[in-house]
Amino acid sequence: MPRLIFLGAPGSGKGTQASLIADFYSIPHVSTGEILRCAVLNQTPLGLQAKLYMDRGDLVPDQLVVALIQERLNNPDVKEGWILDGFPRNVAQAEFLDSLLSQIDQPYDYAVNLEVPDDVLAGRMLERGRSDDTEEVIRNRLKVYREQTSPLIDFYSKRKKLAVVNGDQIVEGVTVELRRLIER
Ligand code: AMP
């Protein structure tokens, strides 16, 4: 069963594809964004802290997200494979993840980058209309992505773990390419 890290800018379709692929292989879709949104809705202590950052389109502090992912990846249901969506988001998180995965003996297969041109990204985000999808917040999320998350492309490329998939095609087209990558 696959163990994949999904990279890609906000609006790249990473959440949609992560969910489809996780369903297809019946493995957990671990989305830090979803877990955080749920914590915000339930007004947990984590949610109350995270909301301030999410509303602005900034990254939630590493220490909060790292604790969350550590707990999630130690759950027995992820033993047979998983899709990580939205984590890591910066180099410090990627380094943490590397050491966590070797500690629990769960090496990942690939970090998949869904490539989508910049002008397509903003349009897609405005269409989906999530509460953190207003124009100003979108602009900040793209900036945060460029500054903090996009260096991960290099990070995984250097480790020979990067797989690039064209995300600028219909949903089914992307899914087919991903399944081909997993099954090769
Ligand atoms: P997403 O659903 O992946 O687009 O995430 C939505 C928001 O949750 C982001 O804009 C961040 O504020 C926060 N978030 C999700 N994952 C992380 C992470 N790994 N590190 C820090 N913040 C995160």
Coordinates of C-alpha atoms and ligand atoms in Angstrom, one line a residue:
M1 CA 0.0 0.0 0.0
P2 CA 1.3 3.4 -0.9
R3 CA 2.8 6.0 1.5
L4 CA 2.7 9.3 -0.3
I5 CA 3.4 12.9 0.6
F6 CA 1.3 15.3 -1.5
L7 CA 3.0 18.6 -2.3
G8 CA 1.4 21.4 -4.4
A9 CA 0.3 24.9 -4.1
P10 CA -3.1 25.8 -2.5
G11 CA -5.6 25.3 -5.4
S12 CA -3.5 22.6 -7.0
G13 CA -6.1 19.9 -6.4
K14 CA -4.0 18.2 -3.8
G15 CA -6.9 17.7 -1.3
T16 CA -9.2 16.3 -4.0
Q17 CA -6.6 13.9 -5.4
A18 CA -5.4 12.8 -1.9
S19 CA -9.0 11.9 -1.0
L20 CA -9.6 10.0 -4.3
I21 CA -6.4 8.0 -4.0
A22 CA -6.9 7.3 -0.3
D23 CA -10.4 6.0 -1.0
F24 CA -9.2 3.9 -4.0
Y25 CA -6.5 2.1 -1.9
S26 CA -8.6 2.2 1.4
I27 CA -5.9 3.9 3.3
P28 CA -6.2 7.0 5.6
H29 CA -6.1 10.5 4.1
V30 CA -4.3 12.5 6.6
S31 CA -4.9 16.2 6.0
T32 CA -3.6 18.6 8.5
G33 CA -5.8 21.3 7.1
E34 CA -8.9 19.1 7.7
I35 CA -7.8 18.2 11.2
L36 CA -7.2 21.9 12.0
R37 CA -10.6 23.0 10.5
C38 CA -12.3 20.3 12.6
A39 CA -10.5 21.6 15.8
V40 CA -11.6 25.1 14.9
L41 CA -15.2 24.1 14.5
N42 CA -15.1 22.2 17.9
Q43 CA -13.3 25.1 19.5
T44 CA -10.7 22.9 21.1
P45 CA -7.6 24.6 22.6
L46 CA -5.7 23.7 19.4
G47 CA -8.5 25.1 17.2
L48 CA -8.7 28.3 19.1
Q49 CA -4.9 28.9 18.6
A50 CA -4.9 27.7 15.0
K51 CA -7.8 29.9 13.9
L52 CA -5.8 33.1 14.2
Y53 CA -3.2 31.9 11.7
M54 CA -5.6 30.1 9.3
D55 CA -7.9 33.1 9.0
R56 CA -4.9 35.1 7.7
G57 CA -3.6 32.3 5.5
D58 CA -0.4 32.0 7.6
L59 CA 1.1 28.7 8.7
V60 CA 0.0 27.4 12.1
P61 CA 3.2 27.2 14.3
D62 CA 5.2 24.1 13.8
Q63 CA 5.0 22.9 17.3
L64 CA 1.2 22.6 17.1
V65 CA 1.1 20.8 13.8
V66 CA 4.0 18.5 14.5
A67 CA 2.3 17.3 17.7
L68 CA -0.8 16.6 15.7
I69 CA 0.9 14.6 13.0
Q70 CA 3.0 12.6 15.5
E71 CA -0.2 11.5 17.2
R72 CA -1.9 10.7 14.0
L73 CA 1.0 8.7 12.5
N74 CA 1.3 6.6 15.7
N75 CA -2.4 5.5 15.3
P76 CA -2.6 1.8 14.2
D77 CA -4.8 2.6 11.2
V78 CA -1.9 4.1 9.3
K79 CA 0.3 1.0 9.5
E80 CA -0.6 -0.2 6.0
G81 CA -0.2 3.0 4.1
W82 CA -1.4 6.6 4.1
I83 CA -1.6 9.8 2.1
L84 CA -0.2 12.9 3.7
D85 CA -1.9 16.1 2.5
G86 CA -0.7 19.5 3.7
F87 CA 2.2 18.3 5.8
P88 CA 5.0 19.1 5.6
R89 CA 4.6 22.8 4.7
N90 CA 8.2 23.9 5.4
V91 CA 11.7 22.5 5.7
A92 CA 11.6 22.2 9.5
Q93 CA 8.5 20.1 9.2
A94 CA 10.0 17.9 6.4
E95 CA 13.0 17.2 8.6
F96 CA 10.8 16.3 11.5
L97 CA 8.8 14.0 9.3
D98 CA 11.9 12.2 8.0
S99 CA 13.0 11.4 11.6
L100 CA 9.5 10.5 12.7
L101 CA 9.0 8.1 9.8
S102 CA 12.4 6.4 10.3
Q103 CA 11.6 6.1 14.0
I104 CA 8.3 4.3 13.3
D105 CA 9.8 2.4 10.4
Q106 CA 7.4 3.7 7.7
P107 CA 9.4 5.0 4.8
Y108 CA 7.5 7.0 2.2
D109 CA 7.4 6.1 -1.5
Y110 CA 7.3 9.6 -3.0
A111 CA 6.7 13.2 -2.4
V112 CA 4.3 14.0 -5.3
N113 CA 4.2 17.6 -6.6
L114 CA 1.0 18.5 -8.4
E115 CA 2.1 21.1 -10.9
V116 CA -0.4 23.8 -11.8
P117 CA 0.4 27.2 -13.4
D118 CA 0.0 30.2 -11.0
D119 CA -2.8 31.9 -12.9
V120 CA -4.9 28.7 -12.7
L121 CA -4.4 28.4 -8.9
A122 CA -6.1 31.6 -7.8
G123 CA -9.1 31.0 -10.1
R124 CA -9.6 27.6 -8.6
M125 CA -9.4 28.8 -5.0
L126 CA -11.9 31.6 -5.6
E127 CA -14.3 29.0 -7.2
R128 CA -14.3 26.7 -4.1
G129 CA -15.3 29.4 -1.7
R130 CA -13.9 28.1 1.6
S131 CA -13.9 30.6 4.4
D132 CA -10.1 31.2 4.0
D133 CA -10.5 31.6 0.3
T134 CA -11.1 35.4 0.1
E135 CA -8.9 37.3 -2.3
E136 CA -6.6 38.8 0.3
V137 CA -6.1 35.6 2.2
I138 CA -5.5 33.7 -1.1
R139 CA -2.8 36.1 -2.0
N140 CA -1.1 35.5 1.3
R141 CA -1.5 31.7 1.1
L142 CA 0.2 31.7 -2.3
K143 CA 3.0 33.9 -0.9
V144 CA 3.5 31.6 2.1
Y145 CA 3.5 28.7 -0.3
R146 CA 6.2 30.3 -2.5
E147 CA 8.4 31.3 0.4
Q148 CA 8.1 28.4 2.8
T149 CA 6.6 25.3 1.1
S150 CA 8.0 25.4 -2.5
P151 CA 11.6 24.8 -1.2
L152 CA 10.4 21.3 -0.4
I153 CA 10.5 20.5 -4.1
D154 CA 14.2 20.8 -3.9
F155 CA 14.3 19.0 -0.5
Y156 CA 12.7 15.8 -2.0
S157 CA 14.4 16.1 -5.3
K158 CA 17.8 16.0 -3.6
R159 CA 16.7 12.8 -1.8
K160 CA 15.6 11.3 -5.2
K161 CA 12.0 11.0 -3.8
L162 CA 10.3 13.7 -5.9
A163 CA 7.6 12.7 -8.4
V164 CA 6.0 15.4 -10.6
V165 CA 2.5 15.1 -11.9
N166 CA 0.7 17.5 -14.2
G167 CA -2.2 18.9 -12.1
D168 CA -3.5 21.2 -14.9
Q169 CA -5.9 18.6 -16.4
I170 CA -9.3 17.1 -15.6
V171 CA -9.6 15.5 -12.2
E172 CA -9.7 12.0 -13.7
G173 CA -6.6 12.6 -15.7
V174 CA -4.6 13.5 -12.7
T175 CA -5.9 10.5 -10.8
V176 CA -4.9 8.1 -13.6
E177 CA -1.4 9.5 -13.6
L178 CA -1.1 9.1 -9.8
R179 CA -2.3 5.5 -9.9
R180 CA 0.2 4.8 -12.7
L181 CA 2.9 6.2 -10.5
I182 CA 1.9 4.2 -7.5
E183 CA 1.6 1.0 -9.4
R184 CA 4.8 1.2 -11.4
Ligands
AMP1 P1 -5.0 23.3 3.7 O1 -6.3 22.7 3.9 O2 -3.9 22.2 3.6 O3 -5.0 24.3 2.6 O4 -4.6 24.1 5.1 C1 -5.4 25.1 5.5 C2 -4.7 26.0 6.5 O5 -4.4 25.2 7.7 C3 -3.4 26.5 6.0 O6 -3.5 27.8 5.3 C4 -2.6 26.7 7.4 O7 -3.0 27.9 8.0 C5 -3.1 25.5 8.2 N1 -2.1 24.3 7.9 C6 -2.5 23.2 7.3 N2 -1.4 22.3 7.3 C7 -0.4 23.0 8.0 C8 1.0 22.7 8.3 N3 1.5 21.5 7.9 N4 1.7 23.6 8.9 C9 1.2 24.8 9.3 N5 -0.1 25.2 9.0 C10 -0.9 24.3 8.4

